[in-house]
Coordinates of C-alpha atoms in Angstrom, one line a residue:
M227 CA -8.8 -16.9 -16.3
G228 CA -7.7 -20.2 -17.7
S229 CA -5.0 -22.4 -16.1
N230 CA -2.4 -21.6 -18.7
E231 CA -3.2 -17.9 -18.5
L232 CA -3.0 -18.0 -14.7
I233 CA 0.4 -19.8 -14.7
N234 CA 1.7 -17.1 -17.1
K235 CA 0.4 -14.2 -15.0
L236 CA 1.1 -15.6 -11.5
P237 CA 4.7 -14.5 -11.3
T238 CA 3.7 -10.9 -12.3
I239 CA 0.8 -11.0 -9.7
I240 CA 3.1 -12.2 -7.0
G241 CA 5.8 -9.6 -7.8
I242 CA 3.4 -6.7 -7.9
V243 CA 1.5 -7.7 -4.7
T244 CA 4.9 -8.3 -2.9
L245 CA 6.0 -4.8 -3.7
F246 CA 2.8 -3.3 -2.4
A247 CA 3.0 -5.4 0.8
I248 CA 6.6 -4.3 1.4
H249 CA 5.6 -0.7 0.8
G250 CA 2.8 -1.0 3.4
Y251 CA 5.1 -2.5 5.9
R252 CA 7.8 0.1 5.5
K253 CA 5.2 2.9 5.7
K254 CA 3.9 1.3 8.9
S255 CA 0.4 1.0 7.4
L256 CA 0.7 -2.8 8.2
N257 CA 2.6 -4.7 10.9
L258 CA 4.2 -8.1 10.1
S259 CA 1.0 -10.2 10.5
G260 CA -1.0 -7.6 8.6
T261 CA 1.6 -7.6 5.8
I262 CA 1.4 -11.4 5.4
T263 CA -2.4 -11.5 5.4
A264 CA -2.6 -8.5 3.0
W265 CA -0.2 -10.3 0.7
L266 CA -2.4 -13.5 0.7
T267 CA -5.5 -11.4 0.2
G268 CA -3.9 -9.4 -2.6
V269 CA -2.7 -12.4 -4.6
S270 CA -6.1 -14.1 -4.3
T271 CA -8.0 -11.0 -5.3
C272 CA -5.7 -10.4 -8.3
I273 CA -6.3 -14.0 -9.4
F274 CA -10.1 -13.6 -9.1
G275 CA -10.1 -10.5 -11.3
S276 CA -8.2 -7.3 -12.2
T277 CA -11.1 -5.1 -11.5
F278 CA -11.5 -6.6 -8.0
A279 CA -7.8 -6.0 -7.3
I280 CA -8.1 -2.3 -8.3
L281 CA -10.9 -1.8 -5.8
L282 CA -8.9 -3.5 -3.1
L283 CA -5.9 -1.2 -3.8
S284 CA -8.1 1.8 -4.0
F285 CA -9.4 1.1 -0.6
Y286 CA -6.0 0.3 0.9
F287 CA -4.2 3.4 -0.4
S288 CA -6.9 5.9 0.3
S289 CA -7.7 4.6 3.8
S290 CA -4.0 4.3 4.7
Y291 CA -3.4 8.0 3.6
L292 CA -6.4 9.2 5.6
T293 CA -5.4 7.2 8.7
K294 CA -2.1 9.0 8.7
Y295 CA -3.7 12.4 8.0
K296 CA -3.4 14.6 11.1
S297 CA -2.7 11.5 13.2
S298 CA -1.1 13.6 15.9
I299 CA -4.5 15.3 16.5
K300 CA -6.4 12.1 16.4
K301 CA -4.1 10.6 19.0
T302 CA -5.1 13.3 21.5
I303 CA -8.8 12.5 21.0
E304 CA -9.0 8.7 20.7
D305 CA -7.0 6.3 22.9
G306 CA -5.2 3.6 21.0
H307 CA -4.9 5.5 17.7
T308 CA -1.7 4.3 16.1
V309 CA 0.3 6.7 13.8
G310 CA 0.4 5.2 10.3
G311 CA -2.3 2.6 11.1
Q312 CA -0.1 -0.5 11.5
R313 CA -3.0 -2.8 10.8
N314 CA -2.6 -6.4 12.0
Y315 CA -4.0 -9.6 10.5
I316 CA -7.4 -9.2 12.3
Q317 CA -7.9 -5.7 10.9
V318 CA -7.0 -6.8 7.4
L319 CA -9.3 -9.8 7.5
S320 CA -12.2 -7.8 9.0
N321 CA -12.0 -5.4 6.1
S322 CA -11.3 -7.9 3.3
L323 CA -12.6 -11.4 4.0
P324 CA -16.2 -10.9 2.8
G325 CA -15.0 -9.2 -0.3
T326 CA -12.5 -11.9 -1.1
I327 CA -15.2 -14.6 -0.6
F328 CA -17.5 -12.8 -3.0
A329 CA -14.7 -12.5 -5.6
A330 CA -13.9 -16.2 -5.2
I331 CA -17.6 -17.1 -5.7
F332 CA -17.7 -15.1 -8.8
Y333 CA -14.4 -16.6 -10.1
F334 CA -15.2 -20.3 -9.4
F335 CA -18.9 -20.4 -10.0
S336 CA -19.8 -17.7 -12.5
N337 CA -20.0 -18.2 -16.2
S338 CA -19.1 -14.6 -16.9
S339 CA -15.6 -13.6 -18.1
N340 CA -16.1 -9.9 -17.3
T341 CA -17.5 -7.6 -14.6
L342 CA -20.5 -6.4 -16.6
V343 CA -23.6 -6.1 -14.4
N344 CA -26.7 -7.2 -16.2
F345 CA -29.2 -8.9 -13.9
N346 CA -31.5 -9.9 -16.9
N347 CA -28.8 -11.9 -18.6
D348 CA -26.8 -13.2 -15.6
F349 CA -28.4 -12.7 -12.2
F350 CA -25.8 -14.8 -10.3
S351 CA -22.7 -13.0 -11.5
S352 CA -24.3 -9.5 -11.3
F353 CA -25.4 -10.1 -7.7
F354 CA -22.0 -11.0 -6.5
I355 CA -20.3 -8.2 -8.4
C356 CA -22.7 -5.8 -6.6
C357 CA -21.9 -7.5 -3.3
F358 CA -18.2 -6.9 -4.0
I359 CA -18.8 -3.2 -4.9
G360 CA -20.9 -2.8 -1.8
H361 CA -18.2 -4.4 0.4
Y362 CA -15.4 -2.0 -0.5
S363 CA -17.8 0.9 -0.7
C364 CA -18.7 0.2 2.9
C365 CA -15.1 -0.3 4.0
N366 CA -14.0 2.9 2.3
G367 CA -17.0 5.0 3.3
D368 CA -16.7 4.0 6.9
T369 CA -12.9 4.5 7.0
W370 CA -13.2 7.9 5.4
A371 CA -16.0 8.9 7.8
S372 CA -14.0 7.7 10.9
E373 CA -10.7 9.3 9.9
L374 CA -12.2 12.6 8.7
G375 CA -15.2 12.9 11.0
I376 CA -13.1 12.9 14.1
L377 CA -11.5 16.1 12.8
S378 CA -14.8 18.0 12.8
K379 CA -14.9 21.3 14.6
G380 CA -18.1 20.5 16.5
E381 CA -19.0 17.6 18.6
P382 CA -20.8 14.7 16.8
I383 CA -24.2 13.3 17.8
L384 CA -24.9 9.7 18.8
I385 CA -26.9 7.9 16.1
T386 CA -29.3 6.3 18.6
T387 CA -30.1 9.4 20.8
F388 CA -29.0 12.4 18.6
K389 CA -27.3 13.8 21.7
K390 CA -23.9 15.3 21.5
V391 CA -21.0 13.0 22.4
P392 CA -17.2 13.4 22.5
K393 CA -15.2 13.0 19.3
G394 CA -14.1 9.4 18.8
T395 CA -17.2 7.9 20.3
N396 CA -18.5 4.8 18.5
G397 CA -21.7 5.7 16.7
G398 CA -21.0 9.4 16.6
L399 CA -22.3 11.2 13.5
S400 CA -21.0 14.5 12.1
P401 CA -21.8 16.4 8.8
L402 CA -18.1 15.9 7.8
G403 CA -18.2 12.2 8.6
I404 CA -21.4 11.6 6.6
G405 CA -20.1 13.6 3.7
A406 CA -16.8 11.5 3.8
S407 CA -18.8 8.2 3.8
I408 CA -20.7 9.3 0.7
A409 CA -17.4 10.4 -1.0
G410 CA -15.7 7.2 0.0
G411 CA -18.4 5.1 -1.6
F412 CA -18.5 7.3 -4.7
F413 CA -14.7 6.9 -5.1
I414 CA -15.0 3.1 -5.1
G415 CA -17.7 3.2 -7.7
L416 CA -15.6 5.5 -9.9
M417 CA -12.6 3.2 -9.6
F418 CA -14.8 0.2 -10.5
Y419 CA -16.1 1.9 -13.6
I420 CA -12.7 3.1 -14.8
S421 CA -11.0 -0.3 -14.2
S422 CA -13.9 -2.2 -15.7
Y423 CA -13.8 0.1 -18.8
F424 CA -10.2 -0.7 -19.4
F425 CA -10.2 -4.4 -18.6
N426 CA -13.5 -5.2 -20.4
L427 CA -13.3 -3.1 -23.5
P428 CA -15.3 -2.7 -25.7
I429 CA -18.4 -4.5 -24.2
Y430 CA -18.3 -2.5 -21.0
H431 CA -18.4 0.9 -22.6
Q432 CA -21.3 0.0 -24.7
Q433 CA -23.6 -1.6 -22.1
Q434 CA -22.7 -0.6 -18.6
Q435 CA -24.4 2.4 -16.9
I436 CA -22.0 4.5 -14.9
I437 CA -24.9 6.2 -13.1
S438 CA -26.1 2.9 -11.7
I439 CA -22.6 2.0 -10.5
L440 CA -22.0 5.3 -8.8
L441 CA -25.4 5.3 -7.3
L442 CA -24.9 1.8 -5.9
S443 CA -21.4 2.5 -4.5
T444 CA -22.5 5.9 -3.0
I445 CA -25.5 4.3 -1.3
S446 CA -23.4 1.4 0.0
G447 CA -20.8 3.8 1.4
L448 CA -23.3 5.8 3.3
L449 CA -25.4 2.7 4.4
G450 CA -22.3 0.8 5.5
S451 CA -21.2 3.7 7.6
L452 CA -24.6 4.1 9.3
I453 CA -24.8 0.3 10.0
D454 CA -21.3 0.4 11.5
S455 CA -22.3 3.4 13.6
L456 CA -25.5 1.8 14.8
M457 CA -23.7 -1.4 15.8
G458 CA -20.9 0.6 17.4
S459 CA -23.2 2.7 19.5
T460 CA -25.1 -0.3 20.9
L461 CA -22.8 -3.3 20.8
Q462 CA -19.4 -1.7 21.4
L463 CA -18.4 0.1 24.6
S464 CA -17.3 3.8 24.6
L465 CA -15.9 5.3 27.8
L466 CA -14.5 8.8 28.5
S467 CA -11.3 8.9 30.5
I468 CA -11.8 11.5 33.2
D469 CA -8.0 11.7 33.8
R470 CA -6.7 11.7 30.2
K471 CA -9.7 13.4 28.5
V472 CA -9.7 10.8 25.6
V473 CA -12.3 8.3 24.4
I474 CA -11.6 4.6 25.2
N475 CA -13.2 2.0 23.0
N476 CA -11.3 -0.9 24.4
I477 CA -11.4 -1.8 28.1
D478 CA -8.0 -3.5 27.8
K479 CA -6.6 0.0 27.3
L480 CA -7.7 1.2 30.7
L481 CA -5.0 2.2 33.1
P482 CA -5.0 0.9 36.7
N483 CA -7.5 2.8 38.8
E484 CA -8.4 5.0 35.9
K485 CA -11.6 7.0 36.3
T486 CA -14.0 6.8 33.4
K487 CA -17.5 7.9 32.4
H488 CA -19.8 5.7 30.3
I489 CA -20.8 7.3 27.0
S490 CA -22.6 4.6 25.1
G491 CA -22.9 0.9 24.2
T492 CA -22.1 -2.4 25.9
N493 CA -19.0 -4.5 25.8
I494 CA -20.3 -7.2 23.4
L495 CA -18.3 -6.6 20.2
D496 CA -14.9 -5.1 19.5
N497 CA -14.1 -2.7 16.6
H498 CA -12.9 -5.5 14.3
Q499 CA -16.1 -7.5 14.8
V500 CA -18.3 -4.5 14.2
N501 CA -16.3 -3.7 11.0
F502 CA -16.7 -7.3 9.8
L503 CA -20.4 -7.6 10.5
S504 CA -21.2 -4.2 9.0
C505 CA -19.3 -5.0 5.9
L506 CA -21.0 -8.4 5.5
C507 CA -24.5 -6.9 6.1
T508 CA -23.9 -4.0 3.7
S509 CA -22.4 -6.4 1.0
I510 CA -25.4 -8.7 1.0
L511 CA -27.8 -5.7 1.0
S512 CA -25.9 -4.2 -1.9
G513 CA -26.6 -7.2 -4.0
F514 CA -30.3 -6.6 -3.7
I515 CA -30.0 -2.8 -4.0
G516 CA -27.9 -3.3 -7.1
Y517 CA -30.7 -5.5 -8.6
F518 CA -33.2 -2.6 -8.1
I519 CA -30.8 0.1 -9.3
F520 CA -29.6 -1.7 -12.5
N521 CA -33.2 -2.6 -13.4
N522 CA -34.5 0.9 -13.0
F523 CA -31.7 3.3 -14.1

């Protein structure tokens, strides 16, 4: 986007992102700090590319809806679950910072003017586009898995031991959660293809392979969720409150003299740090996975 084009589009970008930010705040998907951070992230991502912005919005709206879905039930299972989400600036950054950085690298250092993935012609641009797809596929897949998996009828199994654990335990796997992570990744790939088709016509329709995009995003959604579960089960503490019968993933939430039982993990990372690291790892891996997929499918 040239400087003149950017100046012309900036008021529209600011206006649209402001409306979305206000909507998120009013719906209690974001608190004040989360709203400001989401606004800055949204404006930056829109400047870096329309397709990037569509993926950000796709993740935000779908994850916000699922966070609210049957939240009254989730609150009885997991301590600290907030109705509506009410994400703060830390939560927003842990789920958006790597993606924003990848989009910025593409915008400032790439010679490409579109989001066409072609490693033979432009390895650099294609790699970071795949990193961006992988990032939001991971975020979306993991969020869908967490918000739907906790509603499974049966108890999940811990990824490290395959033993049954209470719902809400970090690192717990369920068929519903795994299916949700796959669907979440697939959804991001589908939105990437649709948005790229409209914003990059006619070159995108002629050259890009939808199968490769969907395969990359689906794998990234599942892989990101598994990496998050592995980190959560080992580096994040999960306790069961004997008194309240809920899973506690944050020791700051413990009540005075509350009796607990250790389920898994150690108190090294919190949930935000696990989300950030799992997204970062999945994003970089997605760049290499994309190279393999787009050269073989």
